[in-house]
Tab-separated table of C-alpha atoms in Angstrom:
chain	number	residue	atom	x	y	z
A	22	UNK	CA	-160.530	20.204	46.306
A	23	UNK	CA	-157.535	20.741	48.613
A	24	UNK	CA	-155.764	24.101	48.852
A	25	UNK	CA	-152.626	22.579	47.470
A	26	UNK	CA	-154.162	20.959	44.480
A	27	UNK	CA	-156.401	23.940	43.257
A	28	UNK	CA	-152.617	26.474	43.350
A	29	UNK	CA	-151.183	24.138	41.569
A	30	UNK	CA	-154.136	24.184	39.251
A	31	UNK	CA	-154.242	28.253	39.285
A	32	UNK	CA	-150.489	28.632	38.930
A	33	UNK	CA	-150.848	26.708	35.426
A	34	UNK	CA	-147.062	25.776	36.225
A	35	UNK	CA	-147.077	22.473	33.353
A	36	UNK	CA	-144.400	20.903	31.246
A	37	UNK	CA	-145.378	18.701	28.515
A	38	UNK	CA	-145.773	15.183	30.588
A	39	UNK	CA	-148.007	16.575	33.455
A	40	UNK	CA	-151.855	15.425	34.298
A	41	UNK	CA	-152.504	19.165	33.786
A	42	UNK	CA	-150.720	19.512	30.311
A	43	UNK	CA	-153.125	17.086	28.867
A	44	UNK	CA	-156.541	18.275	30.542
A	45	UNK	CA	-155.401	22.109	29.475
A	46	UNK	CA	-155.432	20.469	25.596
A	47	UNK	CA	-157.947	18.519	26.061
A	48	UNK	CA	-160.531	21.841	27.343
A	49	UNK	CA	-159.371	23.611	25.011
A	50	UNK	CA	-160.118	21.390	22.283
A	51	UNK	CA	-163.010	21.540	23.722
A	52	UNK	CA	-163.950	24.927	23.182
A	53	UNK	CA	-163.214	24.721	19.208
A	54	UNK	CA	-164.838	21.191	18.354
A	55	UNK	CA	-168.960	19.637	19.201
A	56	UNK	CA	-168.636	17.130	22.325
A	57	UNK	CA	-170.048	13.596	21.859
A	58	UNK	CA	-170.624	11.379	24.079
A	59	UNK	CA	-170.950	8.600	22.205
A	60	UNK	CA	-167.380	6.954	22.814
A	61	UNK	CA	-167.563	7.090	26.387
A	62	UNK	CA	-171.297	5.729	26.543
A	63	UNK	CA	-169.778	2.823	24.113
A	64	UNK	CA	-166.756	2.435	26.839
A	65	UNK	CA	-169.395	2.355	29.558
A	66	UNK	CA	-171.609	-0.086	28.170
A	67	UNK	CA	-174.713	2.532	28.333
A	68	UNK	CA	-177.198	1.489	25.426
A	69	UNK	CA	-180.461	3.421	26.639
A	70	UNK	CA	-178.903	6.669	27.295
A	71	UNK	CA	-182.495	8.203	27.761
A	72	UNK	CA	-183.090	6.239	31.032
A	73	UNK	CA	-182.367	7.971	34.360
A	74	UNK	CA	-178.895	7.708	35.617
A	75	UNK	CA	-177.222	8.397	38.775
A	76	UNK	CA	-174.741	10.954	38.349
A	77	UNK	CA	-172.242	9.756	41.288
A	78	UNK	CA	-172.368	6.077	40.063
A	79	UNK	CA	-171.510	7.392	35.973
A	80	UNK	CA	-168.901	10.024	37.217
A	81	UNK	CA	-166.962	6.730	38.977
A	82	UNK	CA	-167.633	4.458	36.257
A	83	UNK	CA	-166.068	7.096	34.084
A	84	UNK	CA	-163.372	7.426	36.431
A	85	UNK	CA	-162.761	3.262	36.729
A	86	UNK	CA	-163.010	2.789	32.558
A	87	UNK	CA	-162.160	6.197	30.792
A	88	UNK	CA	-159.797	8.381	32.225
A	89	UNK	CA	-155.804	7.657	32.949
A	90	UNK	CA	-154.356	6.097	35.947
A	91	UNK	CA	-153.362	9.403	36.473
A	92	UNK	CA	-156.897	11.362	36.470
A	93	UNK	CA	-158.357	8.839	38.740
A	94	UNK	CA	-156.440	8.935	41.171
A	95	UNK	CA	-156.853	12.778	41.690
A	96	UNK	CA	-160.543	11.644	42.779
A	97	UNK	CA	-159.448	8.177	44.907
A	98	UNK	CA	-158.910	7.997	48.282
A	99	UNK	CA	-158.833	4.817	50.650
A	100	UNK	CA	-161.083	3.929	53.670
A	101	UNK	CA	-159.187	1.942	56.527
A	102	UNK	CA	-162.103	-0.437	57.826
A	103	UNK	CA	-161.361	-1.474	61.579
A	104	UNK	CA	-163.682	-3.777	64.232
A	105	UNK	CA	-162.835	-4.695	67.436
A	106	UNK	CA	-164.118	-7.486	69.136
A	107	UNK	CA	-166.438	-6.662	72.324
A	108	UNK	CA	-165.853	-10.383	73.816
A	109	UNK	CA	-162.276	-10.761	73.582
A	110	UNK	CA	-160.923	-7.344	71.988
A	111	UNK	CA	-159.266	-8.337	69.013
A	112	UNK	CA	-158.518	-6.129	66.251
A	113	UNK	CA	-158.893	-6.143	62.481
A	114	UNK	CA	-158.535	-3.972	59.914
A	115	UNK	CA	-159.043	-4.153	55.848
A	116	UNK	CA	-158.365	-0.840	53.067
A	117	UNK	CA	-160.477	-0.225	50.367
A	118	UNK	CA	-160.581	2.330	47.387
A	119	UNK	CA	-163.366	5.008	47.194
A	120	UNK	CA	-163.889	7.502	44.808
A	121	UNK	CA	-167.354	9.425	46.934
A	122	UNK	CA	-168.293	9.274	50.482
A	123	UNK	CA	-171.718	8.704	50.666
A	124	UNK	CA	-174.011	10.795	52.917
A	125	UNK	CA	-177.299	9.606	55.009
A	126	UNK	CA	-179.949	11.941	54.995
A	127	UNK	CA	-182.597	9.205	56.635
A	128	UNK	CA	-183.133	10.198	60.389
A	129	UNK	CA	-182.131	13.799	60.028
A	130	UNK	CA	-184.657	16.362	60.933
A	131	UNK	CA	-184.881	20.093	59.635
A	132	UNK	CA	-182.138	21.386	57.578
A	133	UNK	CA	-179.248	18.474	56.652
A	134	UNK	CA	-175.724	19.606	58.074
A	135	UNK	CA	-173.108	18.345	55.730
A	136	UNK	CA	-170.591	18.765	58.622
A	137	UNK	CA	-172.658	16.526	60.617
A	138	UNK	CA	-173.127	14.252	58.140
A	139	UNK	CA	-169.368	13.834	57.580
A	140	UNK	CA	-169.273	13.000	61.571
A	141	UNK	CA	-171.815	10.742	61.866
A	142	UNK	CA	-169.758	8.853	58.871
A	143	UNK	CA	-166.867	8.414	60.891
A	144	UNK	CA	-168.411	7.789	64.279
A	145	UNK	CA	-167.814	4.404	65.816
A	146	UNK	CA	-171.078	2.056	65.660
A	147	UNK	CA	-171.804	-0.876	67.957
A	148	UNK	CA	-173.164	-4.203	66.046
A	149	UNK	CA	-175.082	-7.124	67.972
A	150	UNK	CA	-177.833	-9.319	67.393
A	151	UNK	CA	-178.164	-10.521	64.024
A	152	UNK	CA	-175.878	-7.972	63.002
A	153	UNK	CA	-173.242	-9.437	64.982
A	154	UNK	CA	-169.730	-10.136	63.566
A	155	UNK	CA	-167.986	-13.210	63.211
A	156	UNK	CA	-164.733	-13.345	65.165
A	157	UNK	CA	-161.665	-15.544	64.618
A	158	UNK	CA	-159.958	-15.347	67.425
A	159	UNK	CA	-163.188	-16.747	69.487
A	160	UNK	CA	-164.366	-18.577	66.374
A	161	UNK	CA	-168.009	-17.749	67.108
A	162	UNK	CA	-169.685	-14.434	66.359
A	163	UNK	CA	-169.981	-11.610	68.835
A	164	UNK	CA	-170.721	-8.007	69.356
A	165	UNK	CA	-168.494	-5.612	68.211
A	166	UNK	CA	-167.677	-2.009	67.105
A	167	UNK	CA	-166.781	-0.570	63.718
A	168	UNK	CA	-165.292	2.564	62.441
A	169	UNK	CA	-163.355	3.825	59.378
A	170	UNK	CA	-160.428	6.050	59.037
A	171	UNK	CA	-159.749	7.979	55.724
A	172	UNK	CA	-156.022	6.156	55.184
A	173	UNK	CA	-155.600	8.492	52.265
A	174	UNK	CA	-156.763	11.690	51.193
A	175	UNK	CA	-158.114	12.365	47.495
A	176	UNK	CA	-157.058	15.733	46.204
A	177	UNK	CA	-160.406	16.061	44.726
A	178	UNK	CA	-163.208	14.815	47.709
A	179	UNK	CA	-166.902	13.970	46.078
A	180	UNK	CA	-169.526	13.718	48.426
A	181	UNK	CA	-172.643	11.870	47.418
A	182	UNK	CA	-175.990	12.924	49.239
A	183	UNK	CA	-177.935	10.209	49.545
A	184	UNK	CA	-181.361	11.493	48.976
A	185	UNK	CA	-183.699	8.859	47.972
A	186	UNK	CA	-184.869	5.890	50.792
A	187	UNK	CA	-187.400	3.354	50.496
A	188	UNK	CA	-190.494	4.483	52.271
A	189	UNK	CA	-192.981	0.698	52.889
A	190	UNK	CA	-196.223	2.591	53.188
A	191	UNK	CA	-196.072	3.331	49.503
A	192	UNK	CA	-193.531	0.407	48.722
A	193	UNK	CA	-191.437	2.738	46.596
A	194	UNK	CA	-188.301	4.808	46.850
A	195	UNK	CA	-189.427	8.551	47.310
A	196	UNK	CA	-187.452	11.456	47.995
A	197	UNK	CA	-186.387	13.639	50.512
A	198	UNK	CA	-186.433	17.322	50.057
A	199	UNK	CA	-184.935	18.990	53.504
A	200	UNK	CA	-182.163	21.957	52.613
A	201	UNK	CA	-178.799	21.110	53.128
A	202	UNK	CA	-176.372	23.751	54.946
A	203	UNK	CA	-172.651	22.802	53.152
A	204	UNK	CA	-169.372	25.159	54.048
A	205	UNK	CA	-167.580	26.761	51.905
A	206	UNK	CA	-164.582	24.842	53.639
A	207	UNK	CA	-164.417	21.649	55.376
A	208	UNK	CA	-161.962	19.791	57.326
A	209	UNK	CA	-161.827	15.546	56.998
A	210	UNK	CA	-161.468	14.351	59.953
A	211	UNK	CA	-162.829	17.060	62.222
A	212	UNK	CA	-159.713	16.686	64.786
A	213	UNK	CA	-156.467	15.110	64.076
A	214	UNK	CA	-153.106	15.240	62.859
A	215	UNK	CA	-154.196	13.360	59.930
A	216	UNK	CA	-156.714	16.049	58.986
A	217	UNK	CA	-157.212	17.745	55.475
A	218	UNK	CA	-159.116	20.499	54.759
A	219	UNK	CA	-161.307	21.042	51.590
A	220	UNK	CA	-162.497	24.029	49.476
A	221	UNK	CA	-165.802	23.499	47.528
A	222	UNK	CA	-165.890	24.569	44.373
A	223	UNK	CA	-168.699	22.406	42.153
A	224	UNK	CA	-172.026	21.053	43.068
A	225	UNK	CA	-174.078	19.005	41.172
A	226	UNK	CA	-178.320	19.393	41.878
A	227	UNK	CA	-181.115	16.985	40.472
A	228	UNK	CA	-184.253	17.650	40.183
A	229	UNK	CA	-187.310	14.898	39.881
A	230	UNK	CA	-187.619	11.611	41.127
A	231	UNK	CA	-185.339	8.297	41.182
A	232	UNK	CA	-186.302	6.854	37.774
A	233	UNK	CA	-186.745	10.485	35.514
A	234	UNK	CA	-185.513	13.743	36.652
A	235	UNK	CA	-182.536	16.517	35.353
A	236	UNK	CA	-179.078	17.219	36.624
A	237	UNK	CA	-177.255	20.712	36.643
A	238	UNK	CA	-174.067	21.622	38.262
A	239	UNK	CA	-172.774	24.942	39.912
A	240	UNK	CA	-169.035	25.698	39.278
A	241	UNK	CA	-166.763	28.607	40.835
A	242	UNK	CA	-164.491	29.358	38.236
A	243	UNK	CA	-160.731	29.786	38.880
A	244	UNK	CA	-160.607	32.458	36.268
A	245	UNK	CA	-162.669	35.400	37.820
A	246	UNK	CA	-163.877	33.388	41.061
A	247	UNK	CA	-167.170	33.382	40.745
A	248	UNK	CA	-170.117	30.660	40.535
A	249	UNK	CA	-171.813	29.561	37.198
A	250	UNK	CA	-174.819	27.144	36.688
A	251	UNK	CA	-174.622	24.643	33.548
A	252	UNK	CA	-177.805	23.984	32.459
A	253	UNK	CA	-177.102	21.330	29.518
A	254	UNK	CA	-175.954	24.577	26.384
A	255	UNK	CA	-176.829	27.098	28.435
A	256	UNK	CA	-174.262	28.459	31.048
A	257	UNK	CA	-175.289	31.700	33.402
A	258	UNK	CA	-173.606	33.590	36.340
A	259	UNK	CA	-175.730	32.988	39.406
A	260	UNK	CA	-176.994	35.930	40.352
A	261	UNK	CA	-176.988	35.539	44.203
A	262	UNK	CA	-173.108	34.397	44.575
A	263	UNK	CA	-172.760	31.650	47.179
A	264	UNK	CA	-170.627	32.702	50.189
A	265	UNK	CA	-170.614	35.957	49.940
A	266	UNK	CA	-172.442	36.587	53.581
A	267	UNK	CA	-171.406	33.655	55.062
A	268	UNK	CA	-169.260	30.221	55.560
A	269	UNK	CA	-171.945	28.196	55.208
A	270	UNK	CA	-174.663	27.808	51.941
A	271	UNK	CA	-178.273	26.686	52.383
């Protein structure tokens, strides 16, 4: 989350009409009654709720058809999609809402750099071939090169490692294990006026394969500051505290 969203958060500064009024009753109604899920699975149109499901697809289907206008958009940013023609150097450009920014981890050797990652998502790509573009302006297709801007910042940034590929020697999706070295803070874009800088404070681990496995999620709570794993009921301190040595987490 941004440094700005998570003092507002901590200065619990509310009045009764505020996005933070109504997630303070809603916790702590929480705390004194069961939680179901049943209502949102119903909203979601989940019938098998045994069956494996990714947790970055439910969290923005939860976010599209549960939650207020309001609590969405803490999570929604938009992507500014630009080309540029190679043969006659016209430019277009299109905006679209995201609510994750997926990471590749195919092609990366050795530990996965979630600062590198977040580069190689914004670096500008060339397209040719069969890949090539179709341009209006020549009204034929051509090379071209792509890139994306972040137009607008979410307070709230989810990044979505992408850790399963489809491997043809087996012909099935397996997945990759490297570790993955994420800082404590990180700034979106890297250089830039338009720059914002982020403070992590969940992550969310699975562990099996594609089609049967278990989540758990790591929070730093804004009460004492430290980290907590949520294990389904159960709920622990972590017992070697993340960035305590160091900017950086493997």
């Amino acid at each position: 989350m941004t440094r700005d969203f998570r003092e507002a958060v901590e200065s619990n500064r509310c009045d009764d009409r505020s996005l933070d009024k109504h997630l303070k009753t809603l916790f702590e109604d929480l705390k004194n009654h069961p939680v179901e899920t049943k209502n949102i699975t119903k909203k979601l149109g989940i019938t098998r709720v045994d069956e494996q499901r990714d947790a970055a697809e439910c969290f923005e289907n939860i976010l599209r058809n549960v939650t207020t206008p309001e609590a969405s958009q803490l999570f929604q940013g938009q992507l500014t999609h630009k080309s540029k023609c190679s043969a006659c150097g016209t430019e277009t450009s299109s905006d679209d809402p995201f609510w994750s920014l997926p990471l590749e981890l195919v092609g990366s050797y050795g530990d996965y750099k979630v600062v590198d990652g977040v580069a190689d998502f914004f670096r500008e790509a060339d397209v040719s071939g069969p890949n090539q573009l179709f341009c209006d302006s020549c009204d034929a297709k051509a090379d071209a090169t792509l890139r994306m801007e972040i137009k607008h910042h979410p307070e709230v940034l989810m990044l979505m490692l992408k850790r399963f590929k489809f491997d043809y020697s087996y012909m099935k999706y397996v997945k990759m294990n490297q570790s993955v070295v994420t800082p404590y803070k990180l700034q979106m874009p890297q250089d830039g006026a338009q720059s914002q800088i982020y403070e992590l404070y969940a992550f969310v681990e699975h562990v099996g394969e594609l089609k049967h496995g278990h989540y758990t999620v790591t929070i730093r709570s804004q009460d004492d500051g430290k980290w907590y794993h949520f294990n389904d009921s159960e709920v622990t301190s972590v017992y070697s505290q993340p960035f305590k040595l160091d900017i950086t987490e493997r």
